[in-house]
CSV table of C-alpha atoms in Angstrom, one decimal:
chain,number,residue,atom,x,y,z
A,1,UNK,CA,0.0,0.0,0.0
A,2,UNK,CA,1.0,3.8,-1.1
A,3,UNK,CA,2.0,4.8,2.5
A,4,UNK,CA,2.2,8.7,1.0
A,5,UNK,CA,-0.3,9.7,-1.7
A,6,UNK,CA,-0.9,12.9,-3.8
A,7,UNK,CA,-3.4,12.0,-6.6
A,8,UNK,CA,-3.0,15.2,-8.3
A,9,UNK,CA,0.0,14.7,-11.2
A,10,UNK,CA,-0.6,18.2,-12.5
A,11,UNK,CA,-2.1,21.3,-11.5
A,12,UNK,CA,-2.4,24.6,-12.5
A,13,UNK,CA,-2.7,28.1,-10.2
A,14,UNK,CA,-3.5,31.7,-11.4
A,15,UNK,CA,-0.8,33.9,-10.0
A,16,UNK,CA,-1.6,35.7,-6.9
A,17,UNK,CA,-4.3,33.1,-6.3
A,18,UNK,CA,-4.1,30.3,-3.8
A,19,UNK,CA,-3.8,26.9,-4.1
A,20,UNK,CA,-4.1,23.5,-2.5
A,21,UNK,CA,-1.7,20.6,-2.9
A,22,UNK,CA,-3.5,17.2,-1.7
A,23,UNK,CA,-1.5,14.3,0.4
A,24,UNK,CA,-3.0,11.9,2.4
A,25,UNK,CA,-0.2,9.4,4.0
A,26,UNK,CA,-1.1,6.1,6.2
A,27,UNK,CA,1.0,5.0,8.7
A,28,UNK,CA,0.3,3.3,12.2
A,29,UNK,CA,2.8,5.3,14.2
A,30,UNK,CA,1.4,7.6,16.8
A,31,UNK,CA,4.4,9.8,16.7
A,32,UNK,CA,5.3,10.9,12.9
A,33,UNK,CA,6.2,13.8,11.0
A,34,UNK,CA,5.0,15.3,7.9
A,35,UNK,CA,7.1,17.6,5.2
A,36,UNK,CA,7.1,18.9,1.9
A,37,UNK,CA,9.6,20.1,-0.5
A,38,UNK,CA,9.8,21.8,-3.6
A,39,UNK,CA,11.7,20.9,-6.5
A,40,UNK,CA,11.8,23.2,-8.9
A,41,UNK,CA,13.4,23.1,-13.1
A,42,UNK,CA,16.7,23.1,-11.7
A,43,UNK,CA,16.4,19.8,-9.5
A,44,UNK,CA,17.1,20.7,-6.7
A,45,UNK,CA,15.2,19.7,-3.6
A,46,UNK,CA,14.1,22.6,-1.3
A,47,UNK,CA,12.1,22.3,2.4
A,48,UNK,CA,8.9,24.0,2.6
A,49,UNK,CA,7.5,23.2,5.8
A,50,UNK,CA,7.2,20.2,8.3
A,51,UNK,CA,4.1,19.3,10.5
A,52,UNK,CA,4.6,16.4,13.7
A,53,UNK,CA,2.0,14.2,14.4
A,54,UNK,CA,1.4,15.8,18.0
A,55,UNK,CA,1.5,19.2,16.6
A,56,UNK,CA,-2.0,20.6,17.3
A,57,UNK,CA,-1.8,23.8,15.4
A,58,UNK,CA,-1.0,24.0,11.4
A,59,UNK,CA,2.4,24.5,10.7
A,60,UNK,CA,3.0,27.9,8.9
A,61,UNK,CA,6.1,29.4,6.7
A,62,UNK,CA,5.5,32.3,5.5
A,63,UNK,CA,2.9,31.7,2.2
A,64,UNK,CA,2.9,28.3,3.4
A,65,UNK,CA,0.6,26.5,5.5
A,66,UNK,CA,-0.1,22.9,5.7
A,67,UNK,CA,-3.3,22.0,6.3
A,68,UNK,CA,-3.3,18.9,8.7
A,69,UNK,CA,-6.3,16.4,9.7
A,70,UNK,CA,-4.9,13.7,11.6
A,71,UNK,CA,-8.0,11.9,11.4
A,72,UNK,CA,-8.5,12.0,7.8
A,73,UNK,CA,-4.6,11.3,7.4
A,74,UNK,CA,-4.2,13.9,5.2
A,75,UNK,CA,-1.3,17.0,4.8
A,76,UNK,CA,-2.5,19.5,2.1
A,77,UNK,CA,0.0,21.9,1.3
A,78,UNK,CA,-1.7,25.5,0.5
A,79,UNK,CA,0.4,28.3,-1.5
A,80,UNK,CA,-1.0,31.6,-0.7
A,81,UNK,CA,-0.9,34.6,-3.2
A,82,UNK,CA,1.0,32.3,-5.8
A,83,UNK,CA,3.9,33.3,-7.6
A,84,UNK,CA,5.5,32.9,-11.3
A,85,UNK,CA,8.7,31.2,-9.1
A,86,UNK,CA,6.3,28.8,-7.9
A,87,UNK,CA,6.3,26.7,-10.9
A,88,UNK,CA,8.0,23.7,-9.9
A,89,UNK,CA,7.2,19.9,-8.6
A,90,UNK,CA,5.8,19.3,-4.9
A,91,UNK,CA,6.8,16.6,-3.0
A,92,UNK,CA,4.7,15.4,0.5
A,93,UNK,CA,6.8,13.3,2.2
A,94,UNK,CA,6.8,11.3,6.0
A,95,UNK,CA,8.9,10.1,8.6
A,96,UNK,CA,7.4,7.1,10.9
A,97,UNK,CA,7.8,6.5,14.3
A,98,UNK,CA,11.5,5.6,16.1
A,99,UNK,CA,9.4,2.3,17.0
A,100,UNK,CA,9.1,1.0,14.1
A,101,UNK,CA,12.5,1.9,12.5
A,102,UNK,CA,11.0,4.7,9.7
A,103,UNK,CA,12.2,7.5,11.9
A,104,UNK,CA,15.1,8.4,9.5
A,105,UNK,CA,13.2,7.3,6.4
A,106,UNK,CA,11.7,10.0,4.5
A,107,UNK,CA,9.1,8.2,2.3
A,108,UNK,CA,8.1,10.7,-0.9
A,109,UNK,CA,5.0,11.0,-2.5
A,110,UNK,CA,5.0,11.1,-6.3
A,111,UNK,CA,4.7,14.8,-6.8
A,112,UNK,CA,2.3,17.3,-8.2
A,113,UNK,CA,3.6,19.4,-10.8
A,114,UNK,CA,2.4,22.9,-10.3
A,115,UNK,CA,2.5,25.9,-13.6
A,116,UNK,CA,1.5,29.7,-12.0
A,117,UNK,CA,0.0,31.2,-14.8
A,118,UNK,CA,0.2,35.1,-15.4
B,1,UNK,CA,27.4,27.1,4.7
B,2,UNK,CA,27.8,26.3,1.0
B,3,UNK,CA,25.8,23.0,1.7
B,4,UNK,CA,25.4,19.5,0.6
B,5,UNK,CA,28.3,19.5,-2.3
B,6,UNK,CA,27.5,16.5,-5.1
B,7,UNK,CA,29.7,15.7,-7.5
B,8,UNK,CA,29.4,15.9,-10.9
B,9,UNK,CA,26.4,17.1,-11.5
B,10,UNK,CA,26.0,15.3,-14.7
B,11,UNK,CA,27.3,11.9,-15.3
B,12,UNK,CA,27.6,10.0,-18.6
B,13,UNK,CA,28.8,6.5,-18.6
B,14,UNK,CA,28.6,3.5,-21.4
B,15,UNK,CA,27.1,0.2,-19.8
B,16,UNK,CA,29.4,-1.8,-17.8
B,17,UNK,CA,31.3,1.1,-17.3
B,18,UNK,CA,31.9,2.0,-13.0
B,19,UNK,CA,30.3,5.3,-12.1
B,20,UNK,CA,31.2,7.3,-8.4
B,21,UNK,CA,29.1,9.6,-6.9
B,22,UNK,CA,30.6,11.8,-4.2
B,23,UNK,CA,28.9,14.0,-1.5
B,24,UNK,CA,30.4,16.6,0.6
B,25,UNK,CA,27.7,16.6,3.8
B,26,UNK,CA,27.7,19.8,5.5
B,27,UNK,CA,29.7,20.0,8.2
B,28,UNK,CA,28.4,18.8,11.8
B,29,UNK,CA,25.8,16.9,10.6
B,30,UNK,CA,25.9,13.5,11.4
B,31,UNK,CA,23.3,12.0,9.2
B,32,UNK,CA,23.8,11.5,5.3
B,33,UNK,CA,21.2,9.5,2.9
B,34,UNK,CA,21.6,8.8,-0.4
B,35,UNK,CA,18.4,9.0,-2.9
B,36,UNK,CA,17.5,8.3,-6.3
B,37,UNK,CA,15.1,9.9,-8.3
B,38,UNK,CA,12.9,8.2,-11.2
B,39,UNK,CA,10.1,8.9,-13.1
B,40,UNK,CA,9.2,5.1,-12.2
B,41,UNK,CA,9.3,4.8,-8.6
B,42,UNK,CA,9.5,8.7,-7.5
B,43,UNK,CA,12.2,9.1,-4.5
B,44,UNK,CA,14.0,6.2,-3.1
B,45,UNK,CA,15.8,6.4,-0.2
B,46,UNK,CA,19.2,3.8,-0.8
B,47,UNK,CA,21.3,4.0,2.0
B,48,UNK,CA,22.0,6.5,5.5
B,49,UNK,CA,24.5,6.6,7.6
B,50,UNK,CA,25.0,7.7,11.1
B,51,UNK,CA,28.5,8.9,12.2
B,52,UNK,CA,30.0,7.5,9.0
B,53,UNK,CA,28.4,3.9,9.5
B,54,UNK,CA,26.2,2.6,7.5
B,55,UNK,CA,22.6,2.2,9.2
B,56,UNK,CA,20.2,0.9,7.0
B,57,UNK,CA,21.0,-0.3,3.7
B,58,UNK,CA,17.8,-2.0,2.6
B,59,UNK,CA,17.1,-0.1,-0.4
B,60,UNK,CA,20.4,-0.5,-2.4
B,61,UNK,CA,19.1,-2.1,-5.0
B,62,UNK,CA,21.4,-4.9,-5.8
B,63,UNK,CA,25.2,-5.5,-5.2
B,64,UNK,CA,26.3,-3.6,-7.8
B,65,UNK,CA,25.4,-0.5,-5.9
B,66,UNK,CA,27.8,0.1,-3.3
B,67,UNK,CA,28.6,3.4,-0.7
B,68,UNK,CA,31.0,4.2,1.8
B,69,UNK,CA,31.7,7.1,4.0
B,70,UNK,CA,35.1,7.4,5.1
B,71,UNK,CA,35.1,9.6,7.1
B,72,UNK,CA,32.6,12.4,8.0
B,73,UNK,CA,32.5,15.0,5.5
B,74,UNK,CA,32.8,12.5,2.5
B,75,UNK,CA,30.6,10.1,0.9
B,76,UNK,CA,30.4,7.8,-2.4
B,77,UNK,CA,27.8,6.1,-4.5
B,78,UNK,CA,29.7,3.3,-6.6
B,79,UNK,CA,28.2,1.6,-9.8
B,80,UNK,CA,30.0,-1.1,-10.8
B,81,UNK,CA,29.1,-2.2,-13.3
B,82,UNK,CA,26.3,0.3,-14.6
B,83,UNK,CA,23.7,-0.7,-16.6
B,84,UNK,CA,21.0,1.6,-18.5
B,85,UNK,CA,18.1,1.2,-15.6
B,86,UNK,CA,20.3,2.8,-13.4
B,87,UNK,CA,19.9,6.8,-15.2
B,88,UNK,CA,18.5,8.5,-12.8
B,89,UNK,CA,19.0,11.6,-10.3
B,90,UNK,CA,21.1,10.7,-7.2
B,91,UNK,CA,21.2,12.8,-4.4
B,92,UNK,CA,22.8,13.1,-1.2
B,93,UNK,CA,21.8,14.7,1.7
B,94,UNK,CA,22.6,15.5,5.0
B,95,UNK,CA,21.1,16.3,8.4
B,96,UNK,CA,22.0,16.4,12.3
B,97,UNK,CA,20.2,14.5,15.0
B,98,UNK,CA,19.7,17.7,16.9
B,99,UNK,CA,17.2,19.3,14.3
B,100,UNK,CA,16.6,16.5,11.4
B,101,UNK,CA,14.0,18.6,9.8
B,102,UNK,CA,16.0,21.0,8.3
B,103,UNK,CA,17.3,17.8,6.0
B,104,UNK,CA,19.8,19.3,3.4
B,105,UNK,CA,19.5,18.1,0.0
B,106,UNK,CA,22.2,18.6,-2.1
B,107,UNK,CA,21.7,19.3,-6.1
B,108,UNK,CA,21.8,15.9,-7.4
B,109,UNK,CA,24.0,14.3,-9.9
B,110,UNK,CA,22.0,13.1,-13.1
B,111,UNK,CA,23.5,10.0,-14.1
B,112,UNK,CA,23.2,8.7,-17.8
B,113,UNK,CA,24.4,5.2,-18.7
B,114,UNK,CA,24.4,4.9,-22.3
């Protein structure tokens, strides 16, 4: 089983709009950690923003925020006020639990490849 | 900080042919992972290591594929011998036990076998 899942390959995102990256993940681990990172043309891989499991408010970064519902397992990314240097691939990604050996495993979702439109 | 350092960015290689990665981790962190990138399988995580020992190897893929870390601010990916399903984007990163979100990625190598 997919133990991170974004079902959106593509999507596009009128600048200076906002938009929502989907990610659900499925683990068993109480204690677990949530990030995503942007990789854009270049190829490089750059940290957005990182939500932990016991974390009870939504992790903020500046036009970041990632929306977390623990009980729906899922970790949307949402880009405020989007910009042209947005245009790049989003990855979800999670860590499991120091119990059952994920902790330093960063497991990566497929990606979403988002265009900002002028 | 000038960051994870990979070398080369850009690999070509003919089949059969032995191909090393390197990664400079940046310095103090005591984690380093190797990843490969494909538009197959997405990110795989390869191998980490902890204080320049290999922890958890379970996703090398198969013996050709090897990695060491001599000591702690250098790393290698070894291919030997390389085959064509192995083109792909490797990267190293790096972190430190005392704040392993801010995991480093460095800026890849894209490896061509030919």
């Amino acid at each position: 089983a997919q133990k991170i899942t974004q079902t959106q390959p593509g999507m596009f995102v009128q600048e200076k709009e906002a938009v929502t990256l989907d990610c659900t993940y499925d683990t068993s681990d109480q204690s677990y950690g949530l990030f995503w990172y942007k990789q854009p043309s270049s190829g490089e891989m750059i940290f957005l923003i990182y939500q932990g499991s016991y974390d009870e408010q939504n992790a903020t970064e500046g036009r970041y925020s990632l929306n977390f519902q623990k009980a729906r397992k899922s970790a949307n990314l949402v880009i405020s006020a989007s910009q042209l240097g947005d245009s790049a691939m989003y990855f979800c990604a999670m860590r499991e639990g120091l119990d059952s050996g994920g902790y330093n495993k960063l497991i990566f979702g497929a990606g979403t490849r988002l265009a900002v439109h002028p | 900080d000038a960051g994870v350092i990979q070398s080369p960015r850009h690999e070509v290689t003919e089949m059969g042919q032995e191909v090393t990665l390197r990664c400079k981790p940046i310095s103090g962190h005591d984690y380093l992972f190797w990843y490969r990138q494909t538009m197959m399988r997405g990110l795989e995580l390869l191998i980490y290591f902890n204080n320049n020992v290999p922890i958890d190897d379970s996703g090398m893929p198969e013996d050709r594929f090897s990695a060491k870390m001599p000591n702690a601010s250098f790393s290698t990916l070894k291919i030997q011998p390389s085959e064509p399903r192995d083109s792909a984007v490797y990267f190293c990163a790096s972190s430190s036990i005392y704040n392993d979100i801010w995991r480093t990625f460095g800026s890849g190598t894209r490896l061509t076998v030919v």
